[in-house]
Coordinates of C-alpha atoms in Angstrom, one line a residue:
M26 CA 21.2 24.1 -41.3
G27 CA 24.6 22.7 -42.5
V28 CA 27.8 23.0 -40.6
P29 CA 29.4 25.7 -42.9
Q30 CA 26.5 27.9 -42.5
A31 CA 26.7 27.6 -38.7
M32 CA 30.3 28.4 -38.6
E33 CA 29.7 31.4 -40.8
A34 CA 27.1 32.7 -38.5
L35 CA 29.3 32.2 -35.4
R36 CA 32.2 34.1 -37.1
E37 CA 29.9 37.0 -37.9
R38 CA 28.8 37.1 -34.2
A39 CA 32.3 37.0 -32.9
E40 CA 33.3 39.9 -35.2
F41 CA 30.4 42.0 -33.9
I42 CA 31.4 41.4 -30.3
K43 CA 35.0 42.4 -31.0
E44 CA 33.9 45.7 -32.7
S45 CA 31.6 46.4 -29.7
L46 CA 34.4 45.9 -27.2
Q47 CA 36.7 48.2 -29.1
K48 CA 34.0 50.9 -29.1
S49 CA 33.5 50.4 -25.3
Q50 CA 37.3 50.8 -24.6
T51 CA 37.4 54.0 -26.6
I52 CA 34.4 55.4 -24.6
T53 CA 36.1 54.4 -21.3
D54 CA 39.4 56.0 -22.3
N55 CA 37.5 59.2 -23.2
M56 CA 35.6 59.2 -19.8
V57 CA 38.8 58.7 -17.8
A58 CA 40.3 61.7 -19.6
I59 CA 37.2 63.8 -18.9
L60 CA 37.1 62.7 -15.2
G61 CA 40.8 63.5 -14.8
S62 CA 40.2 67.0 -16.0
F63 CA 37.2 67.3 -13.5
D64 CA 39.4 66.2 -10.6
H65 CA 41.9 68.9 -11.5
R66 CA 39.2 71.5 -11.7
L67 CA 37.6 70.5 -8.4
S68 CA 40.9 70.6 -6.6
A69 CA 41.4 74.1 -7.9
L70 CA 37.8 75.0 -6.9
E71 CA 38.3 73.6 -3.4
T72 CA 41.4 75.7 -3.0
A73 CA 39.5 78.7 -4.0
M74 CA 36.5 77.9 -1.6
R75 CA 38.5 77.2 1.5
P76 CA 38.5 80.8 2.9
T77 CA 34.7 81.0 2.4
Q78 CA 34.1 77.7 4.2
I79 CA 36.2 78.9 7.1
R80 CA 34.2 82.1 7.4
T81 CA 30.9 80.2 7.2
H82 CA 31.9 77.7 10.0
S83 CA 32.9 80.6 12.3
I84 CA 29.6 82.3 11.6
R85 CA 27.7 79.1 12.4
R86 CA 29.6 78.6 15.7
A87 CA 29.0 82.2 16.6
H88 CA 25.3 81.7 16.0
E89 CA 25.3 78.6 18.2
N90 CA 27.1 80.5 21.0
I91 CA 24.6 83.3 20.7
D92 CA 21.7 80.8 21.0
K93 CA 23.3 79.1 24.0
T94 CA 23.8 82.5 25.7
L95 CA 20.3 83.6 25.0
K96 CA 18.9 80.4 26.4
A97 CA 21.1 80.7 29.5
A98 CA 20.0 84.3 29.9
E99 CA 16.4 83.2 29.6
V100 CA 16.8 80.6 32.3
I101 CA 18.5 83.1 34.6
L102 CA 15.8 85.7 33.8
S103 CA 13.1 83.1 34.6
Q104 CA 14.8 82.3 37.9
F105 CA 14.7 86.0 38.7
D106 CA 11.1 86.2 37.7
L107 CA 10.2 83.2 39.9
T108 CA 12.2 84.7 42.8
R109 CA 10.3 88.0 42.3
K110 CA 6.9 86.2 42.3
A111 CA 7.9 84.1 45.4
E112 CA 9.0 87.2 47.2
A113 CA 5.6 88.8 46.6
K114 CA 3.8 85.9 48.0
I115 CA 6.1 85.7 51.1
L116 CA 5.7 89.4 51.8
R117 CA 2.0 89.0 51.8
G118 CA 2.4 86.4 54.5
P119 CA 0.8 82.9 55.0
H120 CA -2.6 84.1 56.2
E121 CA -4.3 84.8 52.8
D122 CA -3.2 81.6 51.0
L123 CA -1.2 79.1 53.0
E124 CA -0.9 76.7 50.1
S125 CA 0.6 79.4 47.8
Y126 CA 2.9 80.5 50.6
L127 CA 4.3 77.0 51.0
E128 CA 4.7 76.7 47.2
A129 CA 6.6 80.1 47.3
I130 CA 9.0 78.7 49.9
D131 CA 9.6 75.6 47.8
Q132 CA 10.3 77.9 44.8
L133 CA 12.8 79.9 46.9
R134 CA 14.6 76.8 47.9
S135 CA 14.8 75.8 44.3
N136 CA 16.2 79.2 43.3
V137 CA 18.8 79.0 46.1
K138 CA 19.9 75.6 44.8
F139 CA 20.1 77.0 41.3
F140 CA 22.3 80.0 42.0
S141 CA 24.4 77.9 44.5
S142 CA 25.3 75.6 41.6
N143 CA 25.9 78.5 39.2
K144 CA 28.2 80.7 41.1
S145 CA 30.0 81.7 37.9
F146 CA 27.3 84.3 37.4
K147 CA 28.4 87.7 38.6
C148 CA 24.9 88.2 40.2
S149 CA 24.9 84.8 42.0
D150 CA 26.2 86.0 45.4
G151 CA 23.8 88.9 45.6
V152 CA 20.8 86.9 44.6
L153 CA 21.7 84.1 47.0
N154 CA 22.0 86.5 49.9
H155 CA 18.7 88.0 49.1
A156 CA 17.0 84.6 48.6
N157 CA 18.4 83.2 51.8
Q158 CA 17.3 86.3 53.8
L159 CA 13.8 86.0 52.3
L160 CA 13.7 82.3 53.1
A161 CA 14.7 82.9 56.7
K162 CA 11.9 85.5 56.9
A163 CA 9.5 83.1 55.4
I164 CA 10.3 80.3 57.8
S165 CA 10.0 82.7 60.7
K166 CA 6.5 83.6 59.5
L167 CA 5.9 79.9 59.0
E168 CA 6.8 79.1 62.6
E169 CA 4.4 81.8 63.8
E170 CA 1.7 80.4 61.6
F171 CA 2.3 76.9 62.9
R172 CA 2.2 78.2 66.5
K173 CA -1.0 80.2 65.8
L174 CA -2.8 77.4 63.9
L175 CA -1.9 74.7 66.5
S176 CA -2.8 77.0 69.4
N177 CA -6.1 78.1 67.9
Y178 CA -7.3 74.6 67.2
S179 CA -5.9 73.0 70.4
K180 CA -8.6 73.2 73.0
P181 CA -9.1 71.1 76.2
V182 CA -11.6 68.3 75.8
E183 CA -14.6 68.7 78.0
P184 CA -15.5 65.8 80.3
D185 CA -18.9 65.3 78.6
R186 CA -17.3 64.9 75.2
L187 CA -14.9 62.3 76.7
F188 CA -17.7 60.4 78.3
E189 CA -19.5 60.2 75.0
C190 CA -16.5 58.4 73.5
L191 CA -16.8 55.6 76.1
P192 CA -18.8 52.4 75.7
D193 CA -22.3 52.7 77.3
S194 CA -21.4 50.5 80.2
L195 CA -18.6 52.8 81.3
R196 CA -20.3 56.1 81.0
P197 CA -20.9 57.9 84.3
S198 CA -24.3 57.7 85.9
S199 CA -26.3 60.8 86.6
S200 CA -24.3 61.2 89.9
G201 CA -21.1 61.6 87.9
S202 CA -19.6 58.3 89.0
P203 CA -18.8 55.5 86.7
R204 CA -21.3 52.7 86.6
N205 CA -20.3 49.8 88.9
H206 CA -16.9 49.3 87.4
G207 CA -13.8 50.0 89.5
D208 CA -15.8 52.4 91.8
G209 CA -13.9 51.4 95.0
S210 CA -17.0 49.5 96.3
G211 CA -15.3 46.1 96.4
K212 CA -17.3 45.0 93.4
S213 CA -15.1 43.6 90.6
L214 CA -16.1 43.1 87.0
T215 CA -17.8 39.8 86.4
D216 CA -16.4 37.5 83.7
H217 CA -19.3 38.6 81.4
Q218 CA -18.5 42.3 82.0
E219 CA -14.8 41.7 81.4
K220 CA -15.6 40.0 78.0
S221 CA -18.0 42.7 77.0
L222 CA -15.3 45.3 77.8
E223 CA -12.7 43.5 75.8
N224 CA -15.0 43.9 72.8
A225 CA -16.1 47.4 73.7
V226 CA -15.7 50.2 71.2
Y227 CA -13.9 53.4 72.2
T228 CA -14.3 56.4 69.9
L229 CA -11.2 58.6 69.9
P230 CA -12.1 62.3 70.6
I231 CA -11.4 64.9 67.9
L232 CA -8.5 66.8 69.4
I233 CA -7.8 68.9 66.3
P234 CA -10.3 69.2 63.4
P235 CA -9.3 66.8 60.6
R236 CA -9.3 69.6 57.9
V237 CA -6.5 71.4 59.8
L238 CA -4.2 68.4 60.2
P239 CA -2.8 68.4 56.6
L240 CA -2.0 72.1 56.9
L241 CA -0.1 71.5 60.2
H242 CA 1.7 68.6 58.6
D243 CA 2.8 70.7 55.7
L244 CA 4.0 73.5 58.0
A245 CA 5.9 71.0 60.1
Q246 CA 7.5 69.5 57.0
Q247 CA 8.7 73.0 55.9
M248 CA 10.1 73.8 59.3
A249 CA 12.0 70.5 59.5
Q250 CA 13.4 71.0 55.9
A251 CA 14.6 74.4 57.0
G252 CA 16.5 72.9 59.9
H253 CA 14.1 74.3 62.5
Q254 CA 13.4 71.0 64.2
Q255 CA 14.0 72.3 67.7
Q256 CA 11.6 75.2 67.2
L257 CA 9.1 72.8 65.8
F258 CA 9.6 70.5 68.8
R259 CA 9.2 73.3 71.4
I260 CA 6.1 74.7 69.8
Y261 CA 4.4 71.3 69.5
R262 CA 5.4 70.2 73.0
D263 CA 4.4 73.3 74.9
T264 CA 1.1 73.7 73.1
R265 CA -0.2 70.1 73.2
A266 CA 1.2 69.2 76.7
S267 CA -0.6 72.2 78.2
V268 CA -3.9 71.3 76.5
L269 CA -3.6 67.6 77.6
E270 CA -3.0 68.6 81.2
Q271 CA -6.0 71.0 81.1
S272 CA -8.2 68.2 79.7
L273 CA -7.2 65.9 82.7
R274 CA -7.8 68.7 85.2
K275 CA -11.2 69.4 83.8
L276 CA -11.9 65.6 84.2
G277 CA -10.9 65.8 87.9
V278 CA -7.4 64.5 87.9
E279 CA -5.2 66.1 90.6
R280 CA -1.6 65.5 91.7
L281 CA -1.7 63.7 95.1
G282 CA 1.2 62.3 96.9
K283 CA 1.6 59.8 99.8
D284 CA 1.2 62.6 102.5
D285 CA -2.1 63.7 100.9
V286 CA -3.4 60.2 100.8
Q287 CA -2.5 59.5 104.4
K288 CA -4.5 62.5 105.6
M289 CA -7.7 61.5 103.8
Q290 CA -10.7 59.9 105.4
W291 CA -11.3 56.4 104.0
E292 CA -14.6 57.2 102.4
V293 CA -13.0 60.2 100.6
L294 CA -10.0 58.2 99.5
E295 CA -12.1 55.2 98.4
A296 CA -14.1 57.6 96.1
K297 CA -10.9 59.1 94.7
I298 CA -9.5 55.7 93.9
G299 CA -12.7 54.8 92.1
N300 CA -12.4 58.0 90.1
W301 CA -8.7 57.4 89.4
I302 CA -9.5 54.0 87.8
H303 CA -12.0 55.8 85.6
Y304 CA -9.5 58.5 84.7
M305 CA -6.8 56.0 83.9
R306 CA -9.1 54.3 81.4
I307 CA -10.1 57.6 79.8
A308 CA -6.5 58.9 79.7
V309 CA -5.0 55.8 78.1
K310 CA -7.7 54.7 75.7
L311 CA -8.9 58.2 74.7
L312 CA -6.6 61.1 75.4
F313 CA -3.2 59.5 75.1
A314 CA -4.4 57.4 72.1
G315 CA -5.8 60.6 70.5
E316 CA -2.5 62.4 71.1
K317 CA -0.5 59.6 69.5
K318 CA -2.8 59.7 66.4
I319 CA -2.5 63.5 65.8
C320 CA 1.2 63.5 66.6
D321 CA 1.8 60.7 64.0
Q322 CA -0.3 62.7 61.4
I323 CA 1.3 66.1 61.9
L324 CA 4.8 64.9 62.2
D325 CA 4.6 62.2 59.6
G326 CA 8.0 62.1 57.8
V327 CA 9.8 63.9 60.7
D328 CA 10.7 60.7 62.4
S329 CA 13.5 62.2 64.5
L330 CA 10.9 64.3 66.3
R331 CA 7.7 62.3 66.3
D332 CA 8.4 59.9 69.2
Q333 CA 10.1 62.5 71.3
C334 CA 7.3 65.0 70.8
F335 CA 4.7 62.4 71.9
A336 CA 6.8 61.5 74.9
E337 CA 7.2 65.1 76.0
V338 CA 3.6 66.0 75.5
T339 CA 2.4 63.1 77.7
V340 CA 5.1 62.8 80.4
N341 CA 3.7 65.2 83.0
S342 CA 0.1 63.8 82.6
V343 CA 1.4 60.2 82.9
S344 CA 3.4 61.2 86.0
V345 CA 0.4 62.8 87.7
L346 CA -1.8 59.7 87.1
L347 CA 0.8 57.2 88.2
S348 CA 1.9 59.2 91.2
F349 CA -1.5 58.7 92.8
G350 CA -1.3 55.0 92.2
E351 CA 2.1 54.9 93.8
A352 CA 0.9 56.9 96.8
I353 CA -1.9 54.4 97.4
A354 CA 0.4 51.4 96.9
K355 CA 3.0 52.8 99.4
S356 CA 0.5 54.1 101.9
K357 CA -0.3 52.4 105.2
R358 CA -1.8 49.0 104.5
S359 CA -5.3 48.1 105.8
P360 CA -7.7 45.2 105.1
E361 CA -10.3 47.5 103.6
K362 CA -7.8 48.7 101.0
L363 CA -7.4 45.2 99.5
F364 CA -10.3 45.4 97.1
V365 CA -9.5 48.9 95.8
L366 CA -5.9 47.7 95.4
L367 CA -7.2 44.8 93.3
D368 CA -9.3 47.2 91.3
M369 CA -6.2 49.3 90.7
F370 CA -4.2 46.3 89.7
E371 CA -7.0 45.2 87.4
I372 CA -7.1 48.5 85.5
M373 CA -3.4 48.5 85.1
R374 CA -3.5 44.9 83.7
E375 CA -6.4 45.9 81.4
L376 CA -4.5 48.9 80.0
H377 CA -1.1 47.0 79.8
S378 CA -1.3 46.2 76.1
E379 CA -2.4 49.8 75.2
I380 CA 0.4 51.3 77.3
E381 CA 3.0 49.0 75.6
L382 CA 1.7 50.0 72.2
L383 CA 1.4 53.8 72.8
F384 CA 4.6 54.1 74.8
G385 CA 6.6 51.5 72.8
S386 CA 9.3 53.8 71.5
K387 CA 12.7 54.4 73.1
A388 CA 11.7 58.0 73.9
C389 CA 8.8 56.7 76.1
I390 CA 10.7 54.0 78.0
E391 CA 10.6 55.7 81.4
M392 CA 6.8 56.0 81.3
R393 CA 6.4 52.4 80.1
E394 CA 8.6 51.2 83.0
A395 CA 6.8 53.5 85.5
A396 CA 3.5 51.9 84.5
L397 CA 4.9 48.4 84.8
S398 CA 6.5 49.3 88.2
L399 CA 3.2 50.5 89.5
T400 CA 1.5 47.2 88.4
K401 CA 4.1 45.2 90.3
R402 CA 4.0 47.4 93.3
L403 CA 0.2 47.0 93.5
A404 CA 0.6 43.3 93.3
E405 CA 3.2 43.2 96.1
T406 CA 1.0 45.4 98.3
V407 CA -1.9 43.0 97.7
Q408 CA 0.2 40.1 98.8
E409 CA 1.4 41.9 101.9
T410 CA -2.2 43.0 102.7
F411 CA -3.2 39.3 102.6
V412 CA -0.6 38.5 105.2
D413 CA -1.7 41.5 107.3
F414 CA -5.3 40.5 107.1
E415 CA -4.7 37.0 108.2
E416 CA -2.7 38.3 111.2
A417 CA -5.4 40.9 112.0
V418 CA -8.2 38.4 111.9
E419 CA -6.3 35.9 114.2
K420 CA -5.2 38.6 116.6
D421 CA -8.4 40.6 116.5
A422 CA -8.3 42.7 119.6
T423 CA -11.8 44.3 119.3
K424 CA -13.7 44.3 122.6
T425 CA -17.0 43.4 120.9
T426 CA -18.6 40.6 122.7
V427 CA -21.9 39.1 121.5
L428 CA -23.7 38.5 124.7
D429 CA -26.3 36.3 123.0
G430 CA -23.8 33.9 121.4
T431 CA -24.9 34.8 117.9
V432 CA -22.6 35.2 114.8
H433 CA -19.8 37.6 115.7
P434 CA -19.4 40.7 113.5
L435 CA -15.8 39.6 112.7
T436 CA -17.2 36.3 111.2
S437 CA -19.6 38.1 108.9
Y438 CA -16.9 40.6 108.0
V439 CA -14.4 37.9 107.1
I440 CA -16.9 35.8 105.2
N441 CA -18.0 38.8 103.2
Y442 CA -14.3 39.6 102.6
V443 CA -13.8 36.1 101.2
K444 CA -16.9 36.4 99.1
F445 CA -15.5 39.5 97.5
L446 CA -12.2 37.7 96.9
F447 CA -14.0 35.3 94.7
D448 CA -15.5 38.2 92.7
Y449 CA -11.8 38.9 91.9
Q450 CA -10.9 35.4 90.9
S451 CA -9.4 36.2 87.5
T452 CA -7.6 39.2 88.8
L453 CA -6.1 37.3 91.8
K454 CA -4.9 34.5 89.6
Q455 CA -3.2 37.0 87.3
L456 CA -1.7 38.6 90.3
F457 CA -0.4 35.3 91.7
R458 CA 1.3 34.6 88.3
E459 CA 3.3 37.8 88.9
F460 CA 5.2 36.0 91.7
D461 CA 4.6 32.3 91.5
A462 CA 4.6 29.7 88.8
S463 CA 2.4 27.4 90.8
D464 CA -1.2 26.6 90.0
P465 CA -3.2 29.9 90.7
D466 CA -6.2 27.9 91.8
A467 CA -4.2 26.1 94.4
L468 CA -2.7 29.4 95.6
L469 CA -6.2 31.0 95.9
A470 CA -7.4 28.0 97.8
S471 CA -4.4 28.3 100.1
V472 CA -5.0 31.9 100.8
T473 CA -8.7 31.2 101.5
T474 CA -7.9 28.3 103.8
R475 CA -5.4 30.4 105.8
I476 CA -8.0 33.2 106.3
M477 CA -10.6 30.7 107.4
Q478 CA -8.2 29.1 109.8
A479 CA -7.2 32.5 111.2
L480 CA -10.9 33.3 111.7
Q481 CA -11.5 30.0 113.6
N482 CA -8.5 30.6 115.8
S483 CA -9.8 34.1 116.6
L484 CA -13.3 32.7 117.4
D485 CA -11.8 30.1 119.7
G486 CA -10.1 32.9 121.6
K487 CA -13.3 35.0 121.8
S488 CA -15.3 32.0 123.0
K489 CA -13.3 32.0 126.1
Q490 CA -14.8 35.3 127.2
Y491 CA -18.0 33.6 128.2
R492 CA -18.4 32.5 131.8
D493 CA -21.1 30.0 130.8
P494 CA -19.4 27.0 129.1
S495 CA -22.7 26.1 127.3
L496 CA -22.8 29.6 125.8
T497 CA -19.2 29.1 124.6
Q498 CA -20.3 26.0 122.7
L499 CA -23.4 27.8 121.3
F500 CA -21.2 30.7 120.1
L501 CA -18.8 28.4 118.4
M502 CA -21.6 26.3 116.9
N503 CA -23.3 29.5 115.5
N504 CA -20.1 30.9 114.0
V505 CA -18.8 27.7 112.4
H506 CA -22.2 26.9 111.0
Y507 CA -22.4 30.4 109.5
I508 CA -18.9 29.8 107.9
V509 CA -19.9 26.4 106.5
R510 CA -23.3 27.7 105.1
S511 CA -21.6 30.7 103.5
V512 CA -18.9 28.6 101.9
Q513 CA -21.6 26.2 100.5
R514 CA -23.4 29.1 98.9
S515 CA -20.4 30.6 97.3
E516 CA -17.7 29.7 94.8
A517 CA -15.4 29.0 97.7
K518 CA -17.0 25.6 98.0
D519 CA -15.4 24.4 94.7
L520 CA -12.0 25.7 95.8
L521 CA -12.0 24.4 99.4
G522 CA -13.6 21.1 98.4
D523 CA -16.2 18.8 99.9
D524 CA -13.8 17.4 102.5
W525 CA -13.4 20.8 104.1
V526 CA -17.2 21.3 104.2
Q527 CA -17.8 17.8 105.7
I528 CA -15.1 18.3 108.4
H529 CA -16.6 21.7 109.4
R530 CA -20.1 20.3 109.4
R531 CA -18.9 17.7 112.0
I532 CA -17.3 20.5 114.0
V533 CA -20.7 22.3 114.1
Q534 CA -22.3 19.0 115.4
Q535 CA -19.6 18.6 118.0
H536 CA -20.3 22.0 119.4
A537 CA -24.1 21.3 119.4
N538 CA -23.5 18.1 121.3
Q539 CA -21.2 19.8 123.8
Y540 CA -23.8 22.5 124.4
K541 CA -26.5 19.8 125.1
R542 CA -24.2 17.9 127.4
I543 CA -23.1 21.0 129.4
S544 CA -26.4 22.8 129.5
W545 CA -28.8 20.0 130.1
A546 CA -26.9 17.2 131.9
K547 CA -27.6 18.6 135.3
I548 CA -31.4 19.1 134.8
L549 CA -31.7 15.7 133.3
Q550 CA -30.0 14.3 136.4
C551 CA -33.0 15.6 138.4
L552 CA -35.3 13.4 136.3
S553 CA -33.1 10.3 136.7
V554 CA -34.2 7.6 139.2
Q555 CA -30.6 6.9 139.9
G556 CA -29.6 10.5 140.4
G557 CA -28.7 11.9 143.7
A558 CA -31.0 14.4 145.4
S559 CA -30.0 18.0 145.0
G560 CA -30.3 18.5 148.7
G561 CA -27.8 15.8 149.3
G562 CA -30.3 13.3 150.6
S563 CA -30.2 9.6 150.1
A564 CA -30.6 8.1 146.7
M565 CA -33.9 7.2 145.2
V566 CA -34.2 3.4 144.8
A567 CA -36.5 1.9 142.3
D568 CA -38.4 -1.1 143.6
G569 CA -40.9 -1.5 140.9
G570 CA -43.1 1.2 142.5
A571 CA -42.8 4.4 144.5
S572 CA -43.0 2.8 148.0
G573 CA -39.3 3.2 148.6
I574 CA -39.2 6.9 147.8
S575 CA -40.1 9.7 150.2
R576 CA -42.6 12.4 149.2
A577 CA -40.1 15.0 150.3
M578 CA -37.5 13.7 148.0
V579 CA -39.9 13.8 145.0
K580 CA -41.0 17.4 145.9
D581 CA -37.3 18.4 146.1
R582 CA -36.7 16.9 142.7
F583 CA -39.6 18.8 141.1
K584 CA -38.5 22.0 142.9
T585 CA -35.0 21.6 141.6
F586 CA -36.2 20.8 138.1
N587 CA -38.5 23.9 138.1
A588 CA -35.7 26.2 139.3
Q589 CA -33.2 24.9 136.9
F590 CA -35.5 24.9 133.9
E591 CA -36.7 28.5 134.7
E592 CA -33.2 29.7 135.0
L593 CA -32.2 28.0 131.7
H594 CA -35.3 29.4 130.0
Q595 CA -34.7 32.9 131.3
R596 CA -31.0 32.9 130.1
Q597 CA -31.3 30.9 127.0
S598 CA -34.3 32.7 125.6
Q599 CA -31.9 35.7 125.4
W600 CA -29.4 33.6 123.5
T601 CA -29.6 33.5 119.8
V602 CA -29.3 30.9 117.1
P603 CA -29.9 33.1 114.0
D604 CA -30.2 30.2 111.5
S605 CA -33.8 28.9 111.7
E606 CA -33.0 25.4 110.6
L607 CA -30.1 25.1 113.1
R608 CA -32.3 26.6 115.8
E609 CA -35.2 24.2 115.3
S610 CA -32.9 21.2 115.1
L611 CA -31.2 22.2 118.4
R612 CA -34.5 22.7 120.1
L613 CA -35.7 19.4 118.8
A614 CA -32.5 17.6 119.9
V615 CA -33.0 18.9 123.5
A616 CA -36.7 18.3 123.5
E617 CA -36.2 14.7 122.3
V618 CA -34.2 14.0 125.5
L619 CA -35.9 16.3 128.0
L620 CA -39.6 15.8 127.3
P621 CA -39.6 12.0 127.4
A622 CA -37.5 12.0 130.6
Y623 CA -39.9 14.6 132.2
R624 CA -43.0 12.7 131.1
S625 CA -41.6 9.5 132.6
F626 CA -40.7 11.2 135.9
Q627 CA -44.0 12.9 136.2
K628 CA -46.0 9.8 135.4
R629 CA -44.1 7.7 137.9
F630 CA -43.7 10.2 140.8
G631 CA -46.3 12.8 140.1
P632 CA -49.1 11.1 142.0
M633 CA -47.1 11.3 145.2
V634 CA -47.2 15.1 145.0
E635 CA -50.6 15.5 143.4
N636 CA -52.3 13.9 146.4
G637 CA -50.7 16.3 148.8
K638 CA -51.1 20.1 149.5
N639 CA -50.4 22.7 146.8
P640 CA -49.4 20.2 144.1
Q641 CA -49.1 23.1 141.6
K642 CA -46.3 24.4 143.7
Y643 CA -44.2 21.4 142.6
I644 CA -45.6 20.3 139.4
R645 CA -45.7 23.7 137.6
Y646 CA -45.3 22.5 134.0
S647 CA -47.0 20.0 131.9
P648 CA -44.9 18.4 129.0
E649 CA -46.9 20.5 126.6
V650 CA -46.0 23.8 128.4
L651 CA -42.4 22.7 128.6
D652 CA -42.5 22.1 124.8
R653 CA -44.0 25.5 124.2
M654 CA -41.4 27.2 126.4
M655 CA -38.7 25.3 124.6
N656 CA -39.8 27.1 121.4
E657 CA -38.8 30.4 123.1
F658 CA -35.2 29.3 123.5
F659 CA -32.5 31.0 121.3
E660 CA -34.9 33.8 120.2
G661 CA -32.7 36.5 121.5
K662 CA -35.4 38.0 123.7
T663 CA -34.6 40.6 126.3
W664 CA -35.6 40.2 129.9
S665 CA -38.4 42.7 129.5
E666 CA -39.8 40.9 126.5
Q667 CA -39.9 37.6 128.4
K668 CA -41.8 39.3 131.3
R669 CA -44.5 40.5 128.9

């Protein structure tokens, strides 16, 4: 296409656009004019509609107010309805349906709260007064229900039920006494028994049926919320404390003071101490622990009362039990009480952790301190009894004299005493730690050594009662030997040591040698060629034969020997060496000296008598007969037995 044609086409297009724009402007001007007329009309219409709009808004607000009023009235009416339903349940009482009764109380509290916060209602005061009165009545019935429920299901626990809760090893035997543990017999628990008891299982008794506990808990909660904590406290304390005390009385617990204890015969008192040890274990591990458990369950959430209630429930029972222990600890001390005191100390140490746990709250501090005080008092009394025992042994004033020189009753008593001490090794070491930071083994060794020394001092004094010095030595030999042998056969050996044993063995030998020297020196002198004649005649002179010795002198020697031996046989056959080995060794030691000397004398000088008249009058005994008679020494035979 040429340029002219292009330009013509462009002009035609521009003309068309111009015409289009003019038409658009005309349309716009027309639309503006129309809209302007609409604006004028709308303004007039709005002016005409304003009164109607105002009336419509008022009507809408009125409807909203009516809706709000109806809703408020509905809430109030529902509160009235709930109050009416709650009142009906409360008037019926808690017996039929305790759960619904508790729900009704909660509803009443909710209603009181509602009307208390909406006092603008004209009816609020009247409704509040009625609801509060009803609530007070409900709580009063609730208290009565709590008291009745707690009382009905709180019964003393029979002893048999308590025994069934103990480990088998601690259940009473058919005689009604506990088996071998803490029975006042001086028999402490062995290490094995102690370990088995540490792992023993105790089953808490059912003090209140488990199904009742949630109900009691809910009742207690309602009473606490109503501000009736003191009423709750009194009901719980009075009911449970009485039942606990009855359980202990059925078991055999009785309140005994120092005066009661002082009046009792030892056998009766010893049995009561054994029972008390058993009662303490049952009370702490079963009854008090059971009381703590139900108290925590029933009063869960009422923290201000829980600890105080448990303290008040148990305080009298704890006092009764501990008062007996205090009476024993403060009563007149005596050696036989040492082992029961150790038994008592042992049970207090055994129960220490449980007591600390059960009575750990501030409300129970007095009971906790009383138990600790008793433990310390028992330890002090044991220490004092040790000192008393040492003094009593050393100054033993009993008139008992063992005529045959055997082991004195005091010796066997003290040795048995020491043996029992070693049954209580772990207890004694624990006790020593209460007062002294030193090595407890060293302290136990020191106590044992002092007791042994006190016994030896006492025996030395008693040995002086004998007129015959040879019997004095025999008595000391017997008693020291008994001590050494007993130590060797007991745990005391490890504590006292080998040196102690060796030293006292030498002491036994020294007394045996002294006996031989004193008792047999004179008779051996009769058999000595160099010895002087008993009749005061001239000395016998050895000249390689018998030519220088008179027959009369030989006869006199035989007569003197016979008389002295017979006198020794008569007396010393009544004496006693109770240990068979020691007896045989002593006889042998004497025979080894006497018989060779007699044989030699008889062989050398016997023919001078045998050739004369009545030789049997002088040579009465052969060495074999003497040996046989020697075997009758130290048998403790009476004079009549010897004659037979």
